[in-house]
């Protein structure tokens, strides 16, 4: 990964670091004089995505409470690179923040992040949020911060994931046999779908539509929002309510950037991060419902499944990977919370 993105990073440095400081201003009520601060933040969703809503709230709070000293520039649609590349740029201090998923940008660098990628580990959305905002979420944040040299501002949510494909309805694990399913770069997610009988195929999200068109893959597993707004409904037919994964997003802020900020701005970054969590989650909840209604109008076929058949099939995934995320004790803490 590092060698592959080294040259693009060199080119990006000219773009990212030209004018981070401007005229001197005084934040209202602080008495401090500061240069203009420009913070570049990235995500891989479209501008309609809840990630954008989260960053817009982050921008609103941070710019307002610093009296315009801080300017937040939002780069959606993977403009600054893939999720994995944006995560590394945060680690290196080349950008301020990234929306990095436990199954994408974090999974290869922070093994503990795979905890939330275990299939069917969350009962429902309330359970998911309770875990993220509690001791287990704090434990994972410490691991992320240590390994990626960043500050975790909070956890966003990127939807409940379901399996879809264009070959046939999937009602049980046997129906997945031989179907090429695009998955994120999470090793645990790859193992999960291979165990279920599919041919797990990791690839960048931005490559998925063309891969479906060319037959490189037969389907994928996403939330309803991505299925609609990325127009995957044009190249697929059958959606199964597996609800196998609740995709967790860590909003990570570069420690190298953070340490250079005045203390008053650091405090406001933390406050803005928490505000963004509420805004992003609310947007995801609302848009998931509207996306599902629209997908049904577009003619996709939706199928209920017996989740117990899928859970039974992936028990060995838990046994094989528990040690990588800290042992069965932390897994059981999530399940029992």
CSV table of C-alpha atoms in Angstrom, one decimal:
chain,number,residue,atom,x,y,z
A,1,UNK,CA,0.0,0.0,0.0
A,2,UNK,CA,2.7,2.5,1.0
A,3,UNK,CA,4.7,2.1,-2.2
A,4,UNK,CA,1.6,2.2,-4.3
A,5,UNK,CA,0.4,5.6,-3.0
A,6,UNK,CA,3.8,7.2,-2.3
A,7,UNK,CA,4.0,9.1,-5.7
A,8,UNK,CA,0.4,10.3,-5.5
A,9,UNK,CA,1.1,11.6,-2.0
A,10,UNK,CA,4.1,13.5,-3.2
A,11,UNK,CA,1.9,15.2,-5.8
A,12,UNK,CA,-0.9,15.9,-3.3
A,13,UNK,CA,1.5,17.7,-0.9
A,14,UNK,CA,1.8,20.6,-3.3
A,15,UNK,CA,-2.0,20.9,-3.3
A,16,UNK,CA,-2.6,20.3,0.4
A,17,UNK,CA,0.1,22.4,1.9
A,18,UNK,CA,0.2,25.6,-0.1
A,19,UNK,CA,-1.7,28.1,2.0
A,20,UNK,CA,-2.7,26.8,5.4
A,21,UNK,CA,-2.2,30.2,6.9
A,22,UNK,CA,-3.7,33.5,6.0
A,23,UNK,CA,-4.3,36.9,7.6
A,24,UNK,CA,-4.2,37.2,11.4
A,25,UNK,CA,-7.6,37.1,13.1
A,26,UNK,CA,-8.9,37.1,16.7
A,27,UNK,CA,-11.5,34.5,17.7
A,28,UNK,CA,-14.3,36.1,19.5
A,29,UNK,CA,-13.9,36.0,23.3
A,30,UNK,CA,-10.5,34.4,23.4
A,31,UNK,CA,-8.1,37.4,23.1
A,32,UNK,CA,-5.8,35.1,21.0
A,33,UNK,CA,-4.4,36.2,17.7
A,34,UNK,CA,-4.1,33.4,15.2
A,35,UNK,CA,-3.4,32.9,11.6
A,36,UNK,CA,-6.0,31.5,9.3
A,37,UNK,CA,-6.2,27.7,9.6
A,38,UNK,CA,-7.4,25.5,6.7
A,39,UNK,CA,-8.4,22.0,7.5
A,40,UNK,CA,-9.0,19.5,4.7
A,41,UNK,CA,-11.3,16.6,5.4
A,42,UNK,CA,-12.2,13.7,3.2
A,43,UNK,CA,-14.8,10.9,2.6
A,44,UNK,CA,-15.6,8.5,-0.2
A,45,UNK,CA,-19.4,9.1,-0.4
A,46,UNK,CA,-21.3,11.3,-2.7
A,47,UNK,CA,-22.4,14.8,-1.7
A,48,UNK,CA,-25.9,13.4,-0.8
A,49,UNK,CA,-24.3,11.0,1.7
A,50,UNK,CA,-24.8,11.3,5.5
A,51,UNK,CA,-21.0,11.6,5.7
A,52,UNK,CA,-21.3,14.9,3.9
A,53,UNK,CA,-24.0,16.0,6.5
A,54,UNK,CA,-21.7,15.0,9.3
A,55,UNK,CA,-18.8,17.0,7.9
A,56,UNK,CA,-21.1,20.0,7.2
A,57,UNK,CA,-22.1,20.1,10.9
A,58,UNK,CA,-18.4,19.7,11.8
A,59,UNK,CA,-17.6,22.7,9.5
A,60,UNK,CA,-20.5,24.8,10.8
A,61,UNK,CA,-19.6,24.4,14.5
A,62,UNK,CA,-15.8,24.8,14.0
A,63,UNK,CA,-16.0,27.8,11.8
A,64,UNK,CA,-18.7,29.6,13.9
A,65,UNK,CA,-17.0,29.0,17.3
A,66,UNK,CA,-13.6,30.1,16.1
A,67,UNK,CA,-14.9,33.3,14.5
A,68,UNK,CA,-13.8,32.2,11.1
A,69,UNK,CA,-10.2,31.5,12.0
A,70,UNK,CA,-10.7,27.9,11.0
A,71,UNK,CA,-11.9,27.1,7.5
A,72,UNK,CA,-13.0,23.5,6.8
A,73,UNK,CA,-12.8,22.2,3.2
A,74,UNK,CA,-14.8,19.1,2.5
A,75,UNK,CA,-13.7,16.7,-0.2
A,76,UNK,CA,-16.3,14.0,-1.0
A,77,UNK,CA,-16.4,11.3,-3.7
A,78,UNK,CA,-12.9,10.0,-2.8
A,79,UNK,CA,-11.4,13.1,-4.5
A,80,UNK,CA,-8.3,12.8,-2.4
A,81,UNK,CA,-8.0,9.0,-2.9
A,82,UNK,CA,-9.6,5.8,-1.7
A,83,UNK,CA,-10.6,5.4,1.9
A,84,UNK,CA,-7.4,3.5,2.7
A,85,UNK,CA,-5.3,6.3,1.1
A,86,UNK,CA,-7.2,9.0,3.0
A,87,UNK,CA,-6.6,7.2,6.2
A,88,UNK,CA,-2.9,7.1,5.6
A,89,UNK,CA,-2.9,10.8,4.7
A,90,UNK,CA,-4.4,11.5,8.1
A,91,UNK,CA,-1.8,9.4,9.7
A,92,UNK,CA,1.0,11.3,7.9
A,93,UNK,CA,-0.6,14.7,8.6
A,94,UNK,CA,-1.3,15.5,5.0
A,95,UNK,CA,-5.0,16.1,5.6
A,96,UNK,CA,-6.9,16.8,8.8
A,97,UNK,CA,-9.6,14.2,8.9
A,98,UNK,CA,-11.1,11.1,7.3
A,99,UNK,CA,-14.2,9.0,7.6
A,100,UNK,CA,-12.5,5.6,8.0
A,101,UNK,CA,-14.5,2.4,8.3
A,102,UNK,CA,-13.7,-0.6,10.5
A,103,UNK,CA,-13.9,-2.7,7.4
A,104,UNK,CA,-11.9,-0.5,5.1
A,105,UNK,CA,-9.4,2.2,6.1
A,106,UNK,CA,-8.9,0.8,9.6
A,107,UNK,CA,-9.0,-3.0,9.2
A,108,UNK,CA,-5.5,-3.7,7.9
A,109,UNK,CA,-3.8,-1.2,10.3
A,110,UNK,CA,-5.8,-1.7,13.4
A,111,UNK,CA,-6.7,-5.4,13.9
A,112,UNK,CA,-8.9,-4.5,16.9
A,113,UNK,CA,-11.2,-2.6,14.5
A,114,UNK,CA,-12.3,-5.9,13.1
A,115,UNK,CA,-14.3,-6.4,16.3
A,116,UNK,CA,-17.3,-4.6,14.8
A,117,UNK,CA,-17.0,-6.6,11.6
A,118,UNK,CA,-17.9,-9.9,13.0
A,119,UNK,CA,-21.1,-11.1,11.3
A,120,UNK,CA,-24.3,-10.6,13.3
A,121,UNK,CA,-22.4,-9.1,16.4
A,122,UNK,CA,-25.0,-6.4,16.8
A,123,UNK,CA,-28.7,-7.2,17.5
A,124,UNK,CA,-30.1,-3.9,16.3
A,125,UNK,CA,-29.2,-0.2,15.8
A,126,UNK,CA,-29.8,0.7,19.5
A,127,UNK,CA,-27.4,-2.0,20.5
A,128,UNK,CA,-24.8,-0.8,18.0
A,129,UNK,CA,-24.9,2.8,19.3
A,130,UNK,CA,-24.8,1.7,22.9
A,131,UNK,CA,-21.6,-0.2,22.3
A,132,UNK,CA,-20.0,2.6,20.2
A,133,UNK,CA,-20.7,5.2,22.8
A,134,UNK,CA,-19.7,3.1,25.8
A,135,UNK,CA,-16.5,1.4,27.2
A,136,UNK,CA,-15.9,-0.8,24.2
A,137,UNK,CA,-16.0,2.1,21.8
A,138,UNK,CA,-13.6,4.0,24.0
A,139,UNK,CA,-11.3,0.9,24.1
A,140,UNK,CA,-11.3,0.7,20.3
A,141,UNK,CA,-10.6,4.5,20.0
A,142,UNK,CA,-7.5,4.1,22.2
A,143,UNK,CA,-6.2,1.4,19.9
A,144,UNK,CA,-6.9,3.4,16.7
A,145,UNK,CA,-5.2,6.5,18.2
A,146,UNK,CA,-2.2,4.6,19.2
A,147,UNK,CA,-1.7,2.8,15.9
A,148,UNK,CA,-2.7,5.6,13.5
A,149,UNK,CA,-1.3,8.7,15.3
A,150,UNK,CA,-4.7,10.3,15.3
A,151,UNK,CA,-7.6,11.5,17.5
A,152,UNK,CA,-10.9,9.7,17.3
A,153,UNK,CA,-13.6,12.4,17.3
A,154,UNK,CA,-16.4,9.9,17.4
A,155,UNK,CA,-18.2,7.1,15.6
A,156,UNK,CA,-20.4,7.6,12.6
A,157,UNK,CA,-22.6,4.9,11.1
A,158,UNK,CA,-22.8,3.8,7.5
A,159,UNK,CA,-25.8,1.6,7.5
A,160,UNK,CA,-26.9,-2.0,7.9
A,161,UNK,CA,-25.5,-4.1,5.2
A,162,UNK,CA,-27.4,-6.6,3.1
A,163,UNK,CA,-26.3,-9.0,0.3
A,164,UNK,CA,-27.4,-8.3,-3.3
A,165,UNK,CA,-26.6,-9.8,-6.7
A,166,UNK,CA,-27.8,-10.2,-10.2
A,167,UNK,CA,-27.7,-14.0,-10.5
A,168,UNK,CA,-30.4,-15.4,-8.2
A,169,UNK,CA,-32.2,-14.8,-4.9
A,170,UNK,CA,-30.2,-15.7,-1.8
A,171,UNK,CA,-32.4,-17.2,0.9
A,172,UNK,CA,-29.8,-19.4,2.6
A,173,UNK,CA,-26.0,-19.8,2.6
A,174,UNK,CA,-26.2,-22.5,-0.1
A,175,UNK,CA,-27.6,-19.9,-2.6
A,176,UNK,CA,-24.3,-17.9,-2.3
A,177,UNK,CA,-22.2,-20.8,-3.7
A,178,UNK,CA,-20.1,-19.6,-6.6
A,179,UNK,CA,-21.4,-16.0,-6.5
A,180,UNK,CA,-18.6,-13.4,-6.7
A,181,UNK,CA,-19.4,-10.8,-4.0
A,182,UNK,CA,-17.4,-7.6,-3.7
A,183,UNK,CA,-16.4,-6.9,-0.1
A,184,UNK,CA,-14.4,-4.3,1.6
A,185,UNK,CA,-10.7,-4.8,2.4
A,186,UNK,CA,-11.4,-6.3,5.8
A,187,UNK,CA,-9.7,-9.7,6.1
A,188,UNK,CA,-12.5,-10.8,8.5
A,189,UNK,CA,-15.2,-9.8,5.9
A,190,UNK,CA,-13.4,-11.8,3.2
A,191,UNK,CA,-13.3,-14.9,5.4
A,192,UNK,CA,-17.0,-14.4,6.4
A,193,UNK,CA,-18.2,-14.5,2.8
A,194,UNK,CA,-15.8,-17.3,1.7
A,195,UNK,CA,-17.1,-19.3,4.7
A,196,UNK,CA,-20.7,-18.7,3.5
A,197,UNK,CA,-19.8,-20.2,0.1
A,198,UNK,CA,-19.4,-17.0,-1.9
A,199,UNK,CA,-16.3,-15.9,-3.7
A,200,UNK,CA,-15.3,-12.9,-1.7
A,201,UNK,CA,-13.6,-10.2,-3.9
A,202,UNK,CA,-12.1,-7.2,-2.2
A,203,UNK,CA,-11.9,-4.1,-4.3
A,204,UNK,CA,-12.2,-0.3,-4.0
A,205,UNK,CA,-15.7,1.0,-3.7
A,206,UNK,CA,-15.2,3.3,-6.7
A,207,UNK,CA,-14.5,0.3,-8.9
A,208,UNK,CA,-17.6,-1.6,-8.1
A,209,UNK,CA,-20.1,-0.3,-10.7
A,210,UNK,CA,-17.8,-1.0,-13.6
A,211,UNK,CA,-16.8,-4.4,-12.1
A,212,UNK,CA,-20.5,-5.3,-12.1
A,213,UNK,CA,-21.0,-4.1,-15.7
A,214,UNK,CA,-18.0,-6.2,-16.8
A,215,UNK,CA,-18.9,-9.3,-14.8
A,216,UNK,CA,-15.8,-9.2,-12.6
A,217,UNK,CA,-18.2,-9.5,-9.7
A,218,UNK,CA,-21.9,-10.6,-9.5
A,219,UNK,CA,-22.9,-8.6,-6.5
A,220,UNK,CA,-21.9,-6.9,-3.3
A,221,UNK,CA,-23.0,-6.2,0.3
A,222,UNK,CA,-23.9,-2.6,1.1
A,223,UNK,CA,-26.5,-0.5,2.8
A,224,UNK,CA,-29.7,0.7,1.0
A,225,UNK,CA,-28.3,4.2,0.6
A,226,UNK,CA,-25.3,3.1,-1.4
A,227,UNK,CA,-27.4,0.7,-3.4
A,228,UNK,CA,-29.6,3.6,-4.6
A,229,UNK,CA,-27.3,6.6,-4.9
A,230,UNK,CA,-24.4,4.8,-6.5
A,231,UNK,CA,-27.0,3.4,-9.0
A,232,UNK,CA,-26.1,-0.2,-8.4
A,233,UNK,CA,-29.8,-0.9,-8.9
A,234,UNK,CA,-29.1,-0.5,-12.6
A,235,UNK,CA,-26.8,-3.6,-12.6
A,236,UNK,CA,-28.4,-5.9,-10.0
A,237,UNK,CA,-31.7,-7.5,-9.2
A,238,UNK,CA,-32.0,-9.5,-5.9
A,239,UNK,CA,-31.6,-8.1,-2.4
A,240,UNK,CA,-31.5,-10.3,0.7
A,241,UNK,CA,-32.2,-8.9,4.2
A,242,UNK,CA,-29.2,-10.5,5.8
A,243,UNK,CA,-28.4,-7.6,8.1
A,244,UNK,CA,-25.1,-9.3,8.7
A,245,UNK,CA,-23.1,-6.2,9.5
A,246,UNK,CA,-23.5,-2.7,10.9
A,247,UNK,CA,-20.8,-0.7,9.3
A,248,UNK,CA,-19.0,1.6,11.8
A,249,UNK,CA,-17.0,4.7,10.8
A,250,UNK,CA,-14.4,6.3,12.9
A,251,UNK,CA,-14.0,10.0,12.3
A,252,UNK,CA,-10.3,10.3,12.7
A,253,UNK,CA,-8.4,13.6,13.1
A,254,UNK,CA,-4.6,13.8,12.4
A,255,UNK,CA,-2.6,14.0,15.6
A,256,UNK,CA,0.1,15.9,13.7
A,257,UNK,CA,-2.4,18.5,12.7
A,258,UNK,CA,-4.1,18.5,16.1
A,259,UNK,CA,-0.9,19.1,18.0
A,260,UNK,CA,-0.2,22.2,16.0
A,261,UNK,CA,-3.5,23.8,16.8
A,262,UNK,CA,-4.0,26.4,19.6
A,263,UNK,CA,-5.6,24.8,22.7
A,264,UNK,CA,-8.8,26.7,22.2
A,265,UNK,CA,-9.1,25.4,18.6
A,266,UNK,CA,-8.3,21.8,19.8
A,267,UNK,CA,-11.2,22.0,22.2
A,268,UNK,CA,-13.5,23.2,19.5
A,269,UNK,CA,-12.4,20.4,17.2
A,270,UNK,CA,-13.5,17.9,19.8
A,271,UNK,CA,-16.8,19.7,20.3
A,272,UNK,CA,-17.5,19.9,16.5
A,273,UNK,CA,-16.6,16.2,16.2
A,274,UNK,CA,-19.3,15.2,18.7
A,275,UNK,CA,-21.8,17.5,17.0
A,276,UNK,CA,-21.0,15.8,13.7
A,277,UNK,CA,-21.8,12.3,15.2
A,278,UNK,CA,-25.4,13.3,16.0
A,279,UNK,CA,-25.9,14.9,12.6
A,280,UNK,CA,-24.4,12.0,10.6
A,281,UNK,CA,-26.4,9.3,12.4
A,282,UNK,CA,-29.7,11.2,12.1
A,283,UNK,CA,-29.1,11.7,8.4
A,284,UNK,CA,-28.3,8.0,7.9
A,285,UNK,CA,-31.4,7.0,9.7
A,286,UNK,CA,-33.6,9.2,7.6
A,287,UNK,CA,-32.0,8.5,4.3
A,288,UNK,CA,-32.0,4.7,4.8
A,289,UNK,CA,-35.8,4.7,5.0
A,290,UNK,CA,-36.3,6.9,2.0
A,291,UNK,CA,-33.7,4.9,-0.1
A,292,UNK,CA,-35.5,1.6,0.6
A,293,UNK,CA,-38.8,3.1,-0.5
A,294,UNK,CA,-37.2,4.3,-3.7
A,295,UNK,CA,-35.5,1.0,-4.4
A,296,UNK,CA,-38.7,-0.9,-4.2
A,297,UNK,CA,-40.3,1.5,-6.7
A,298,UNK,CA,-37.3,0.8,-9.1
A,299,UNK,CA,-38.3,-2.9,-9.2
A,300,UNK,CA,-35.6,-4.6,-7.2
A,301,UNK,CA,-36.7,-7.9,-5.5
A,302,UNK,CA,-36.3,-8.0,-1.7
A,303,UNK,CA,-36.2,-11.3,0.2
A,304,UNK,CA,-36.4,-12.1,3.9
A,305,UNK,CA,-33.9,-14.8,5.1
A,306,UNK,CA,-33.5,-17.1,8.1
A,307,UNK,CA,-30.6,-15.3,9.7
A,308,UNK,CA,-29.9,-18.3,12.0
A,309,UNK,CA,-28.8,-20.3,9.0
A,310,UNK,CA,-26.2,-17.7,8.3
A,311,UNK,CA,-25.1,-17.3,11.9
A,312,UNK,CA,-24.6,-21.0,12.3
A,313,UNK,CA,-22.4,-21.1,9.2
A,314,UNK,CA,-20.0,-18.4,10.4
A,315,UNK,CA,-19.4,-19.6,14.0
A,316,UNK,CA,-15.9,-20.7,12.9
A,317,UNK,CA,-15.2,-17.1,11.9
A,318,UNK,CA,-15.5,-16.1,15.5
A,319,UNK,CA,-13.2,-19.0,16.7
A,320,UNK,CA,-10.6,-18.2,14.0
A,321,UNK,CA,-10.4,-14.5,14.7
A,322,UNK,CA,-11.2,-13.8,18.3
A,323,UNK,CA,-7.5,-13.6,19.3
A,324,UNK,CA,-6.9,-10.9,16.7
A,325,UNK,CA,-9.3,-8.5,18.3
A,326,UNK,CA,-8.4,-9.1,21.9
A,327,UNK,CA,-10.0,-12.4,22.7
A,328,UNK,CA,-13.5,-13.8,23.2
A,329,UNK,CA,-13.9,-11.7,26.4
A,330,UNK,CA,-14.2,-8.4,24.4
A,331,UNK,CA,-16.5,-10.1,21.9
A,332,UNK,CA,-18.8,-11.3,24.7
A,333,UNK,CA,-18.8,-7.8,26.2
A,334,UNK,CA,-20.2,-6.5,23.0
A,335,UNK,CA,-22.8,-9.3,22.6
A,336,UNK,CA,-24.0,-9.0,26.2
A,337,UNK,CA,-24.2,-5.2,26.4
